[in-house]
């Protein structure tokens, strides 16, 4: 089961917080994945197609609970894609026009409602229910082990803008992208996706992506530390090579025995431990020296060598 299917299955089991939540959720499902047909004189029929069993189950459950409507269900299996397609048909019925008006899908005397029916989403709980229904009908969420991405595909710019407004009322900022006559409301921020899942009632799914984020964060932290250690090791190796070259020049120009004790100790230790950093090398001195003290020994040795080279040139 895909992560999207898992989320929708969880959402299908969320109960509304007030009696009107069911109307808001059913309205969103019907509007997003339903096709409304009109045959004149107030004769309407609806076809709802979905590949998600949880959506079909919720659609039929809410339709039977709220209205006394016939809802024949046809299930087809695609051998090519190894998926099922659920087709719910609500045929012409005397009370269907009134039911569609109650769902805010039709406006009496004006036809199809262009945006989100505001009368259904006056309460915050109903806003959550409407967004939940819209996501169940047209939503997708990527597996959080990859990229963080959530989107809801809808038709109609007014409806898309209104749905984004509901999300904003719930504390979630989404963006809009037009795609071949339809609209995709999308979110790429982990924090926004988690907030939307929790607002819709998918707390288990929200916790799942939170756990994935923690694992990703831990892996990224480990990778940063490893990369930093590799970089430090490379710098230390390069610095050690330069110091060995400096020691060789000092030996040719001065002779190690003629060097001051501190510089001679540094030269002997560096040649014996070319892989160590200055800080680690300092710990082997007698008495131990700090990284800063060892760096100053390098500078003193470099100054001495440059002075002797200058004298030699003259």
PDB file of C-alpha atoms in Angstrom:
ATOM      1  CA  UNK A   1       0.000   0.000   0.000  1.00  0.00           C
ATOM      2  CA  UNK A   2       1.385   3.410  -0.984  1.00  0.00           C
ATOM      3  CA  UNK A   3       1.843   6.113   1.636  1.00  0.00           C
ATOM      4  CA  UNK A   4      -0.980   8.092  -0.014  1.00  0.00           C
ATOM      5  CA  UNK A   5      -3.314   5.095   0.360  1.00  0.00           C
ATOM      6  CA  UNK A   6      -2.273   4.701   4.009  1.00  0.00           C
ATOM      7  CA  UNK A   7      -3.075   8.339   4.731  1.00  0.00           C
ATOM      8  CA  UNK A   8      -6.449   8.148   2.972  1.00  0.00           C
ATOM      9  CA  UNK A   9      -7.313   4.944   4.811  1.00  0.00           C
ATOM     10  CA  UNK A  10      -6.599   6.691   8.112  1.00  0.00           C
ATOM     11  CA  UNK A  11      -8.637   9.744   7.066  1.00  0.00           C
ATOM     12  CA  UNK A  12     -11.599   7.553   6.094  1.00  0.00           C
ATOM     13  CA  UNK A  13     -11.874   6.503   9.743  1.00  0.00           C
ATOM     14  CA  UNK A  14     -11.896  10.050  11.152  1.00  0.00           C
ATOM     15  CA  UNK A  15     -15.257  11.091  12.587  1.00  0.00           C
ATOM     16  CA  UNK A  16     -16.547  14.652  12.239  1.00  0.00           C
ATOM     17  CA  UNK A  17     -16.628  16.868  15.293  1.00  0.00           C
ATOM     18  CA  UNK A  18     -20.150  18.203  14.673  1.00  0.00           C
ATOM     19  CA  UNK A  19     -23.177  16.985  12.652  1.00  0.00           C
ATOM     20  CA  UNK A  20     -22.369  19.377   9.776  1.00  0.00           C
ATOM     21  CA  UNK A  21     -18.835  17.997   9.275  1.00  0.00           C
ATOM     22  CA  UNK A  22     -20.229  15.016   7.352  1.00  0.00           C
ATOM     23  CA  UNK A  23     -21.930  17.358   4.863  1.00  0.00           C
ATOM     24  CA  UNK A  24     -18.710  19.314   4.354  1.00  0.00           C
ATOM     25  CA  UNK A  25     -16.663  16.152   3.798  1.00  0.00           C
ATOM     26  CA  UNK A  26     -19.168  14.598   1.381  1.00  0.00           C
ATOM     27  CA  UNK A  27     -19.465  17.890  -0.504  1.00  0.00           C
ATOM     28  CA  UNK A  28     -15.698  18.040  -1.039  1.00  0.00           C
ATOM     29  CA  UNK A  29     -15.427  14.413  -2.177  1.00  0.00           C
ATOM     30  CA  UNK A  30     -18.301  14.817  -4.636  1.00  0.00           C
ATOM     31  CA  UNK A  31     -16.977  18.105  -5.991  1.00  0.00           C
ATOM     32  CA  UNK A  32     -13.366  16.977  -6.455  1.00  0.00           C
ATOM     33  CA  UNK A  33     -13.771  13.503  -7.979  1.00  0.00           C
ATOM     34  CA  UNK A  34     -17.384  13.536  -9.102  1.00  0.00           C
ATOM     35  CA  UNK A  35     -18.936  14.306 -12.491  1.00  0.00           C
ATOM     36  CA  UNK A  36     -22.327  16.019 -12.457  1.00  0.00           C
ATOM     37  CA  UNK A  37     -24.694  15.431 -15.393  1.00  0.00           C
ATOM     38  CA  UNK A  38     -27.811  17.518 -16.140  1.00  0.00           C
ATOM     39  CA  UNK A  39     -30.759  16.358 -18.288  1.00  0.00           C
ATOM     40  CA  UNK A  40     -33.125  19.296 -17.908  1.00  0.00           C
ATOM     41  CA  UNK A  41     -36.008  20.056 -15.552  1.00  0.00           C
ATOM     42  CA  UNK A  42     -33.806  19.584 -12.472  1.00  0.00           C
ATOM     43  CA  UNK A  43     -32.812  16.058 -13.399  1.00  0.00           C
ATOM     44  CA  UNK A  44     -29.259  15.404 -12.228  1.00  0.00           C
ATOM     45  CA  UNK A  45     -27.017  12.359 -11.892  1.00  0.00           C
ATOM     46  CA  UNK A  46     -23.521  11.905 -10.473  1.00  0.00           C
ATOM     47  CA  UNK A  47     -20.635   9.583 -11.276  1.00  0.00           C
ATOM     48  CA  UNK A  48     -17.728   9.344  -8.817  1.00  0.00           C
ATOM     49  CA  UNK A  49     -14.615   7.448  -9.951  1.00  0.00           C
ATOM     50  CA  UNK A  50     -11.701   6.657  -7.657  1.00  0.00           C
ATOM     51  CA  UNK A  51      -8.872   4.138  -7.360  1.00  0.00           C
ATOM     52  CA  UNK A  52      -8.936   4.318  -3.573  1.00  0.00           C
ATOM     53  CA  UNK A  53     -11.215   1.952  -1.692  1.00  0.00           C
ATOM     54  CA  UNK A  54     -11.231   4.239   1.352  1.00  0.00           C
ATOM     55  CA  UNK A  55     -12.684   7.070  -0.739  1.00  0.00           C
ATOM     56  CA  UNK A  56     -15.408   4.836  -2.217  1.00  0.00           C
ATOM     57  CA  UNK A  57     -16.237   3.500   1.241  1.00  0.00           C
ATOM     58  CA  UNK A  58     -16.491   7.003   2.713  1.00  0.00           C
ATOM     59  CA  UNK A  59     -18.572   8.304  -0.193  1.00  0.00           C
ATOM     60  CA  UNK A  60     -21.145   5.524   0.123  1.00  0.00           C
ATOM     61  CA  UNK A  61     -21.190   5.671   3.928  1.00  0.00           C
ATOM     62  CA  UNK A  62     -21.836   9.424   4.065  1.00  0.00           C
ATOM     63  CA  UNK A  63     -24.358   9.351   1.228  1.00  0.00           C
ATOM     64  CA  UNK A  64     -26.401   6.683   3.022  1.00  0.00           C
ATOM     65  CA  UNK A  65     -26.129   8.389   6.399  1.00  0.00           C
ATOM     66  CA  UNK A  66     -27.161  11.841   5.163  1.00  0.00           C
ATOM     67  CA  UNK A  67     -29.510  11.120   2.250  1.00  0.00           C
ATOM     68  CA  UNK A  68     -31.783   8.318   1.150  1.00  0.00           C
ATOM     69  CA  UNK A  69     -30.143   7.888  -2.264  1.00  0.00           C
ATOM     70  CA  UNK A  70     -29.398   4.934  -4.501  1.00  0.00           C
ATOM     71  CA  UNK A  71     -25.627   4.493  -4.908  1.00  0.00           C
ATOM     72  CA  UNK A  72     -24.783   1.532  -7.179  1.00  0.00           C
ATOM     73  CA  UNK A  73     -21.094   0.581  -6.947  1.00  0.00           C
ATOM     74  CA  UNK A  74     -19.053  -1.010  -9.726  1.00  0.00           C
ATOM     75  CA  UNK A  75     -15.560  -2.339  -9.069  1.00  0.00           C
ATOM     76  CA  UNK A  76     -13.224  -2.923 -11.998  1.00  0.00           C
ATOM     77  CA  UNK A  77      -9.740  -4.441 -11.893  1.00  0.00           C
ATOM     78  CA  UNK A  78      -6.972  -3.256 -14.196  1.00  0.00           C
ATOM     79  CA  UNK A  79      -4.585  -6.087 -15.019  1.00  0.00           C
ATOM     80  CA  UNK A  80      -2.239  -3.619 -16.723  1.00  0.00           C
ATOM     81  CA  UNK A  81      -1.717  -1.454 -13.645  1.00  0.00           C
ATOM     82  CA  UNK A  82      -2.767  -4.051 -11.057  1.00  0.00           C
ATOM     83  CA  UNK A  83      -5.234  -1.593  -9.539  1.00  0.00           C
ATOM     84  CA  UNK A  84      -8.930  -1.415  -8.798  1.00  0.00           C
ATOM     85  CA  UNK A  85     -11.220   1.315 -10.016  1.00  0.00           C
ATOM     86  CA  UNK A  86     -14.365   2.102  -8.046  1.00  0.00           C
ATOM     87  CA  UNK A  87     -17.291   3.704  -9.854  1.00  0.00           C
ATOM     88  CA  UNK A  88     -20.161   5.053  -7.780  1.00  0.00           C
ATOM     89  CA  UNK A  89     -23.246   6.163  -9.690  1.00  0.00           C
ATOM     90  CA  UNK A  90     -26.010   8.241  -8.180  1.00  0.00           C
ATOM     91  CA  UNK A  91     -28.750   8.102 -10.820  1.00  0.00           C
ATOM     92  CA  UNK A  92     -31.543  10.594 -11.353  1.00  0.00           C
ATOM     93  CA  UNK A  93     -33.737  10.736  -8.274  1.00  0.00           C
ATOM     94  CA  UNK A  94     -36.456  13.132  -7.204  1.00  0.00           C
ATOM     95  CA  UNK A  95     -34.666  14.483  -4.150  1.00  0.00           C
ATOM     96  CA  UNK A  96     -31.156  14.635  -5.663  1.00  0.00           C
ATOM     97  CA  UNK A  97     -31.371  18.296  -6.707  1.00  0.00           C
ATOM     98  CA  UNK A  98     -32.300  19.337  -3.180  1.00  0.00           C
ATOM     99  CA  UNK A  99     -29.541  17.186  -1.719  1.00  0.00           C
ATOM    100  CA  UNK A 100     -26.970  18.788  -4.038  1.00  0.00           C
ATOM    101  CA  UNK A 101     -28.153  22.209  -2.875  1.00  0.00           C
ATOM    102  CA  UNK A 102     -27.775  21.136   0.744  1.00  0.00           C
ATOM    103  CA  UNK A 103     -24.213  20.019  -0.043  1.00  0.00           C
ATOM    104  CA  UNK A 104     -23.503  23.436  -1.557  1.00  0.00           C
ATOM    105  CA  UNK A 105     -22.696  21.903  -4.947  1.00  0.00           C
ATOM    106  CA  UNK A 106     -25.695  23.612  -6.585  1.00  0.00           C
ATOM    107  CA  UNK A 107     -26.995  27.130  -5.962  1.00  0.00           C
ATOM    108  CA  UNK A 108     -30.726  27.424  -6.512  1.00  0.00           C
ATOM    109  CA  UNK A 109     -31.292  29.399  -9.684  1.00  0.00           C
ATOM    110  CA  UNK A 110     -27.538  29.774 -10.402  1.00  0.00           C
ATOM    111  CA  UNK A 111     -26.251  26.307 -11.256  1.00  0.00           C
ATOM    112  CA  UNK A 112     -23.009  24.830  -9.955  1.00  0.00           C
ATOM    113  CA  UNK A 113     -21.357  26.674  -7.070  1.00  0.00           C
ATOM    114  CA  UNK A 114     -18.054  28.044  -8.427  1.00  0.00           C
ATOM    115  CA  UNK A 115     -16.102  27.902  -5.174  1.00  0.00           C
ATOM    116  CA  UNK A 116     -16.225  26.290  -1.751  1.00  0.00           C
ATOM    117  CA  UNK A 117     -19.751  26.600  -0.271  1.00  0.00           C
ATOM    118  CA  UNK A 118     -19.119  28.996   2.599  1.00  0.00           C
ATOM    119  CA  UNK A 119     -22.285  28.018   4.461  1.00  0.00           C
ATOM    120  CA  UNK A 120     -20.788  24.538   5.006  1.00  0.00           C
ATOM    121  CA  UNK A 121     -17.438  25.718   6.407  1.00  0.00           C
ATOM    122  CA  UNK A 122     -18.315  28.328   9.001  1.00  0.00           C
ATOM    123  CA  UNK A 123     -16.866  26.243  11.850  1.00  0.00           C
ATOM    124  CA  UNK A 124     -13.201  25.232  12.064  1.00  0.00           C
ATOM    125  CA  UNK A 125     -14.157  21.570  12.432  1.00  0.00           C
ATOM    126  CA  UNK A 126     -16.150  21.773   9.176  1.00  0.00           C
ATOM    127  CA  UNK A 127     -13.188  23.421   7.452  1.00  0.00           C
ATOM    128  CA  UNK A 128     -11.048  20.489   8.535  1.00  0.00           C
ATOM    129  CA  UNK A 129     -13.698  18.070   7.267  1.00  0.00           C
ATOM    130  CA  UNK A 130     -13.930  19.797   3.886  1.00  0.00           C
ATOM    131  CA  UNK A 131     -10.148  19.793   3.406  1.00  0.00           C
ATOM    132  CA  UNK A 132     -10.091  16.152   4.509  1.00  0.00           C
ATOM    133  CA  UNK A 133     -12.676  15.242   1.869  1.00  0.00           C
ATOM    134  CA  UNK A 134     -10.840  17.205  -0.835  1.00  0.00           C
ATOM    135  CA  UNK A 135      -7.555  15.452  -0.040  1.00  0.00           C
ATOM    136  CA  UNK A 136      -9.184  12.021   0.012  1.00  0.00           C
ATOM    137  CA  UNK A 137     -10.751  12.686  -3.402  1.00  0.00           C
ATOM    138  CA  UNK A 138      -7.805  14.325  -5.194  1.00  0.00           C
ATOM    139  CA  UNK A 139      -4.789  14.236  -2.908  1.00  0.00           C
ATOM    140  CA  UNK A 140      -1.345  12.743  -3.182  1.00  0.00           C
ATOM    141  CA  UNK A 141       1.488  12.617  -0.665  1.00  0.00           C
ATOM    142  CA  UNK A 142       4.959  11.328  -1.498  1.00  0.00           C
ATOM    143  CA  UNK A 143       6.643   8.659   0.576  1.00  0.00           C
ATOM    144  CA  UNK A 144       8.455  10.764   3.226  1.00  0.00           C
ATOM    145  CA  UNK A 145      11.551   8.563   2.872  1.00  0.00           C
ATOM    146  CA  UNK A 146      12.048  10.453  -0.400  1.00  0.00           C
ATOM    147  CA  UNK A 147      11.004  14.084  -0.822  1.00  0.00           C
ATOM    148  CA  UNK A 148       8.400  15.889   1.251  1.00  0.00           C
ATOM    149  CA  UNK A 149       5.565  16.694  -1.178  1.00  0.00           C
ATOM    150  CA  UNK A 150       1.784  16.884  -0.812  1.00  0.00           C
ATOM    151  CA  UNK A 151      -0.741  18.074  -3.369  1.00  0.00           C
ATOM    152  CA  UNK A 152      -4.467  18.163  -4.083  1.00  0.00           C
ATOM    153  CA  UNK A 153      -5.658  18.249  -7.711  1.00  0.00           C
ATOM    154  CA  UNK A 154      -8.931  20.130  -8.334  1.00  0.00           C
ATOM    155  CA  UNK A 155     -10.774  21.847 -11.177  1.00  0.00           C
ATOM    156  CA  UNK A 156     -11.784  25.497 -11.188  1.00  0.00           C
ATOM    157  CA  UNK A 157      -9.557  28.363 -10.096  1.00  0.00           C
ATOM    158  CA  UNK A 158     -12.165  29.811  -7.732  1.00  0.00           C
ATOM    159  CA  UNK A 159     -12.554  26.458  -5.987  1.00  0.00           C
ATOM    160  CA  UNK A 160      -8.753  26.048  -5.777  1.00  0.00           C
ATOM    161  CA  UNK A 161      -8.304  29.519  -4.283  1.00  0.00           C
ATOM    162  CA  UNK A 162     -11.092  28.935  -1.761  1.00  0.00           C
ATOM    163  CA  UNK A 163      -9.606  25.570  -0.756  1.00  0.00           C
ATOM    164  CA  UNK A 164      -6.224  27.228  -0.210  1.00  0.00           C
ATOM    165  CA  UNK A 165      -8.039  29.780   1.934  1.00  0.00           C
ATOM    166  CA  UNK A 166      -9.443  27.002   4.122  1.00  0.00           C
ATOM    167  CA  UNK A 167      -5.948  25.562   4.530  1.00  0.00           C
ATOM    168  CA  UNK A 168      -4.651  28.995   5.499  1.00  0.00           C
ATOM    169  CA  UNK A 169      -7.414  29.270   8.115  1.00  0.00           C
ATOM    170  CA  UNK A 170      -6.084  25.969   9.501  1.00  0.00           C
ATOM    171  CA  UNK A 171      -2.561  27.430   9.730  1.00  0.00           C
ATOM    172  CA  UNK A 172      -1.185  25.902   6.531  1.00  0.00           C
ATOM    173  CA  UNK A 173       0.334  27.888   3.651  1.00  0.00           C
ATOM    174  CA  UNK A 174       0.003  26.140   0.291  1.00  0.00           C
ATOM    175  CA  UNK A 175       0.848  27.153  -3.277  1.00  0.00           C
ATOM    176  CA  UNK A 176      -1.045  26.811  -6.530  1.00  0.00           C
ATOM    177  CA  UNK A 177       0.113  25.421  -9.861  1.00  0.00           C
ATOM    178  CA  UNK A 178      -2.006  25.268 -13.034  1.00  0.00           C
ATOM    179  CA  UNK A 179      -1.817  21.983 -14.962  1.00  0.00           C
ATOM    180  CA  UNK A 180      -3.598  21.408 -18.276  1.00  0.00           C
ATOM    181  CA  UNK A 181      -6.897  22.938 -17.250  1.00  0.00           C
ATOM    182  CA  UNK A 182      -6.783  21.718 -13.657  1.00  0.00           C
ATOM    183  CA  UNK A 183      -5.096  23.108 -10.549  1.00  0.00           C
ATOM    184  CA  UNK A 184      -2.689  21.515  -8.118  1.00  0.00           C
ATOM    185  CA  UNK A 185      -2.537  22.881  -4.594  1.00  0.00           C
ATOM    186  CA  UNK A 186       0.845  21.766  -3.297  1.00  0.00           C
ATOM    187  CA  UNK A 187       3.050  21.872  -0.210  1.00  0.00           C
ATOM    188  CA  UNK A 188       6.743  20.986  -0.030  1.00  0.00           C
ATOM    189  CA  UNK A 189       7.532  22.117   3.514  1.00  0.00           C
ATOM    190  CA  UNK A 190       7.721  19.333   6.103  1.00  0.00           C
ATOM    191  CA  UNK A 191       6.239  21.552   8.814  1.00  0.00           C
ATOM    192  CA  UNK A 192       3.275  22.543   6.624  1.00  0.00           C
ATOM    193  CA  UNK A 193       2.612  18.938   5.569  1.00  0.00           C
ATOM    194  CA  UNK A 194       2.692  17.738   9.167  1.00  0.00           C
ATOM    195  CA  UNK A 195       0.350  20.566  10.198  1.00  0.00           C
ATOM    196  CA  UNK A 196      -2.131  19.721   7.432  1.00  0.00           C
ATOM    197  CA  UNK A 197      -2.128  16.001   8.246  1.00  0.00           C
ATOM    198  CA  UNK A 198      -2.838  16.762  11.901  1.00  0.00           C
ATOM    199  CA  UNK A 199      -5.545  19.271  10.975  1.00  0.00           C
ATOM    200  CA  UNK A 200      -7.284  16.675   8.786  1.00  0.00           C
ATOM    201  CA  UNK A 201      -7.072  14.097  11.596  1.00  0.00           C
ATOM    202  CA  UNK A 202      -4.267  11.889  10.221  1.00  0.00           C
ATOM    203  CA  UNK A 203      -2.235  11.962  13.432  1.00  0.00           C
ATOM    204  CA  UNK A 204      -0.661   8.541  12.895  1.00  0.00           C
ATOM    205  CA  UNK A 205       0.573   9.550   9.438  1.00  0.00           C
ATOM    206  CA  UNK A 206       1.855  12.866  10.790  1.00  0.00           C
ATOM    207  CA  UNK A 207       3.838  10.989  13.430  1.00  0.00           C
ATOM    208  CA  UNK A 208       5.198   8.666  10.742  1.00  0.00           C
ATOM    209  CA  UNK A 209       6.665  11.511   8.687  1.00  0.00           C
ATOM    210  CA  UNK A 210       7.982  13.108  11.882  1.00  0.00           C
ATOM    211  CA  UNK A 211       9.848   9.878  12.649  1.00  0.00           C
ATOM    212  CA  UNK A 212      11.244   9.778   9.105  1.00  0.00           C
ATOM    213  CA  UNK A 213      12.386  13.382   9.436  1.00  0.00           C
ATOM    214  CA  UNK A 214      14.224  12.571  12.652  1.00  0.00           C
ATOM    215  CA  UNK A 215      16.024   9.677  10.945  1.00  0.00           C
ATOM    216  CA  UNK A 216      16.908  11.925   7.988  1.00  0.00           C
ATOM    217  CA  UNK A 217      18.154  14.623  10.332  1.00  0.00           C
ATOM    218  CA  UNK A 218      20.309  12.094  12.203  1.00  0.00           C
ATOM    219  CA  UNK A 219      21.763  10.746   8.942  1.00  0.00           C
ATOM    220  CA  UNK A 220      22.460  14.258   7.686  1.00  0.00           C
ATOM    221  CA  UNK A 221      24.171  15.155  10.959  1.00  0.00           C
ATOM    222  CA  UNK A 222      26.346  12.032  10.769  1.00  0.00           C
ATOM    223  CA  UNK A 223      27.211  12.793   7.138  1.00  0.00           C
ATOM    224  CA  UNK A 224      28.139  16.380   8.013  1.00  0.00           C
ATOM    225  CA  UNK A 225      30.403  15.205  10.811  1.00  0.00           C
ATOM    226  CA  UNK A 226      32.032  12.571   8.624  1.00  0.00           C
ATOM    227  CA  UNK A 227      32.586  15.073   5.827  1.00  0.00           C
ATOM    228  CA  UNK A 228      34.006  17.598   8.289  1.00  0.00           C
ATOM    229  CA  UNK A 229      36.330  14.967   9.709  1.00  0.00           C
ATOM    230  CA  UNK A 230      37.489  13.988   6.223  1.00  0.00           C
ATOM    231  CA  UNK A 231      38.075  17.644   5.369  1.00  0.00           C
ATOM    232  CA  UNK A 232      39.999  18.198   8.611  1.00  0.00           C
ATOM    233  CA  UNK A 233      42.070  15.094   7.955  1.00  0.00           C
ATOM    234  CA  UNK A 234      42.860  16.321   4.434  1.00  0.00           C
ATOM    235  CA  UNK A 235      43.902  19.711   5.760  1.00  0.00           C
ATOM    236  CA  UNK A 236      46.027  18.084   8.470  1.00  0.00           C
ATOM    237  CA  UNK A 237      47.683  15.820   5.901  1.00  0.00           C
ATOM    238  CA  UNK A 238      48.463  18.773   3.655  1.00  0.00           C
ATOM    239  CA  UNK A 239      49.821  20.814   6.541  1.00  0.00           C
ATOM    240  CA  UNK A 240      51.951  17.893   7.738  1.00  0.00           C
ATOM    241  CA  UNK A 241      53.481  17.521   4.255  1.00  0.00           C
ATOM    242  CA  UNK A 242      54.401  21.212   4.228  1.00  0.00           C
ATOM    243  CA  UNK A 243      55.915  20.891   7.712  1.00  0.00           C
ATOM    244  CA  UNK A 244      58.012  17.882   6.650  1.00  0.00           C
ATOM    245  CA  UNK A 245      59.349  19.901   3.714  1.00  0.00           C
ATOM    246  CA  UNK A 246      60.160  22.758   6.108  1.00  0.00           C
ATOM    247  CA  UNK A 247      62.014  20.348   8.432  1.00  0.00           C
ATOM    248  CA  UNK A 248      64.046  19.025   5.494  1.00  0.00           C
ATOM    249  CA  UNK A 249      65.072  22.600   4.591  1.00  0.00           C
ATOM    250  CA  UNK A 250      66.007  23.295   8.224  1.00  0.00           C
ATOM    251  CA  UNK A 251      68.129  20.170   8.337  1.00  0.00           C
ATOM    252  CA  UNK A 252      70.025  21.227   5.191  1.00  0.00           C
ATOM    253  CA  UNK A 253      70.557  24.824   6.299  1.00  0.00           C
ATOM    254  CA  UNK A 254      71.014  24.554  10.058  1.00  0.00           C
ATOM    255  CA  UNK A 255      71.051  20.929  11.121  1.00  0.00           C
ATOM    256  CA  UNK A 256      68.506  19.560  13.555  1.00  0.00           C
ATOM    257  CA  UNK A 257      71.034  19.293  16.394  1.00  0.00           C
ATOM    258  CA  UNK A 258      71.668  23.037  16.158  1.00  0.00           C
ATOM    259  CA  UNK A 259      68.002  23.921  16.594  1.00  0.00           C
ATOM    260  CA  UNK A 260      66.593  25.150  19.910  1.00  0.00           C
ATOM    261  CA  UNK A 261      65.253  22.234  22.026  1.00  0.00           C
ATOM    262  CA  UNK A 262      61.562  23.081  21.409  1.00  0.00           C
ATOM    263  CA  UNK A 263      62.040  23.239  17.637  1.00  0.00           C
ATOM    264  CA  UNK A 264      64.158  20.097  17.598  1.00  0.00           C
ATOM    265  CA  UNK A 265      61.468  18.250  19.563  1.00  0.00           C
ATOM    266  CA  UNK A 266      58.831  19.362  17.065  1.00  0.00           C
ATOM    267  CA  UNK A 267      60.937  18.179  14.098  1.00  0.00           C
ATOM    268  CA  UNK A 268      61.584  14.753  15.645  1.00  0.00           C
ATOM    269  CA  UNK A 269      57.928  14.217  16.577  1.00  0.00           C
ATOM    270  CA  UNK A 270      56.601  15.384  13.216  1.00  0.00           C
ATOM    271  CA  UNK A 271      58.897  13.060  11.275  1.00  0.00           C
ATOM    272  CA  UNK A 272      57.889  10.158  13.502  1.00  0.00           C
ATOM    273  CA  UNK A 273      54.137  10.986  13.279  1.00  0.00           C
ATOM    274  CA  UNK A 274      53.312  12.544   9.908  1.00  0.00           C
ATOM    275  CA  UNK A 275      49.648  11.568  10.196  1.00  0.00           C
ATOM    276  CA  UNK A 276      48.911  13.449  13.437  1.00  0.00           C
ATOM    277  CA  UNK A 277      47.354  16.891  13.697  1.00  0.00           C
ATOM    278  CA  UNK A 278      49.250  19.646  15.520  1.00  0.00           C
ATOM    279  CA  UNK A 279      46.959  19.254  18.516  1.00  0.00           C
ATOM    280  CA  UNK A 280      47.640  15.503  18.712  1.00  0.00           C
ATOM    281  CA  UNK A 281      51.345  16.078  18.153  1.00  0.00           C
ATOM    282  CA  UNK A 282      51.425  18.557  21.019  1.00  0.00           C
ATOM    283  CA  UNK A 283      50.109  15.923  23.404  1.00  0.00           C
ATOM    284  CA  UNK A 284      53.259  13.853  22.728  1.00  0.00           C
ATOM    285  CA  UNK A 285      55.604  16.650  23.740  1.00  0.00           C
ATOM    286  CA  UNK A 286      57.325  16.638  27.112  1.00  0.00           C
ATOM    287  CA  UNK A 287      55.663  18.449  28.768  1.00  0.00           C
ATOM    288  CA  UNK A 288      52.549  18.399  26.558  1.00  0.00           C
ATOM    289  CA  UNK A 289      51.958  21.551  24.493  1.00  0.00           C
ATOM    290  CA  UNK A 290      48.808  23.137  23.134  1.00  0.00           C
ATOM    291  CA  UNK A 291      47.916  23.355  19.457  1.00  0.00           C
ATOM    292  CA  UNK A 292      48.663  27.086  19.579  1.00  0.00           C
ATOM    293  CA  UNK A 293      52.130  26.462  21.049  1.00  0.00           C
ATOM    294  CA  UNK A 294      52.888  23.890  18.354  1.00  0.00           C
ATOM    295  CA  UNK A 295      51.762  26.301  15.643  1.00  0.00           C
ATOM    296  CA  UNK A 296      54.124  28.930  17.010  1.00  0.00           C
ATOM    297  CA  UNK A 297      56.980  26.405  16.829  1.00  0.00           C
ATOM    298  CA  UNK A 298      56.205  25.939  13.140  1.00  0.00           C
ATOM    299  CA  UNK A 299      56.263  29.708  12.622  1.00  0.00           C
ATOM    300  CA  UNK A 300      59.588  30.041  14.494  1.00  0.00           C
ATOM    301  CA  UNK A 301      61.112  27.238  12.415  1.00  0.00           C
ATOM    302  CA  UNK A 302      59.853  28.847   9.208  1.00  0.00           C
ATOM    303  CA  UNK A 303      61.301  32.210  10.249  1.00  0.00           C
ATOM    304  CA  UNK A 304      64.655  30.628  11.050  1.00  0.00           C
ATOM    305  CA  UNK A 305      64.807  28.820   7.702  1.00  0.00           C
ATOM    306  CA  UNK A 306      63.860  31.935   5.738  1.00  0.00           C
ATOM    307  CA  UNK A 307      66.539  33.959   7.557  1.00  0.00           C
ATOM    308  CA  UNK A 308      69.223  31.362   6.709  1.00  0.00           C
ATOM    309  CA  UNK A 309      68.065  31.224   3.099  1.00  0.00           C
ATOM    310  CA  UNK A 310      68.284  35.007   2.951  1.00  0.00           C
ATOM    311  CA  UNK A 311      71.834  34.960   4.340  1.00  0.00           C
ATOM    312  CA  UNK A 312      72.817  32.296   1.830  1.00  0.00           C
ATOM    313  CA  UNK A 313      71.518  34.409  -1.083  1.00  0.00           C
ATOM    314  CA  UNK A 314      73.696  37.326   0.026  1.00  0.00           C
TER     315      UNK A 314
END
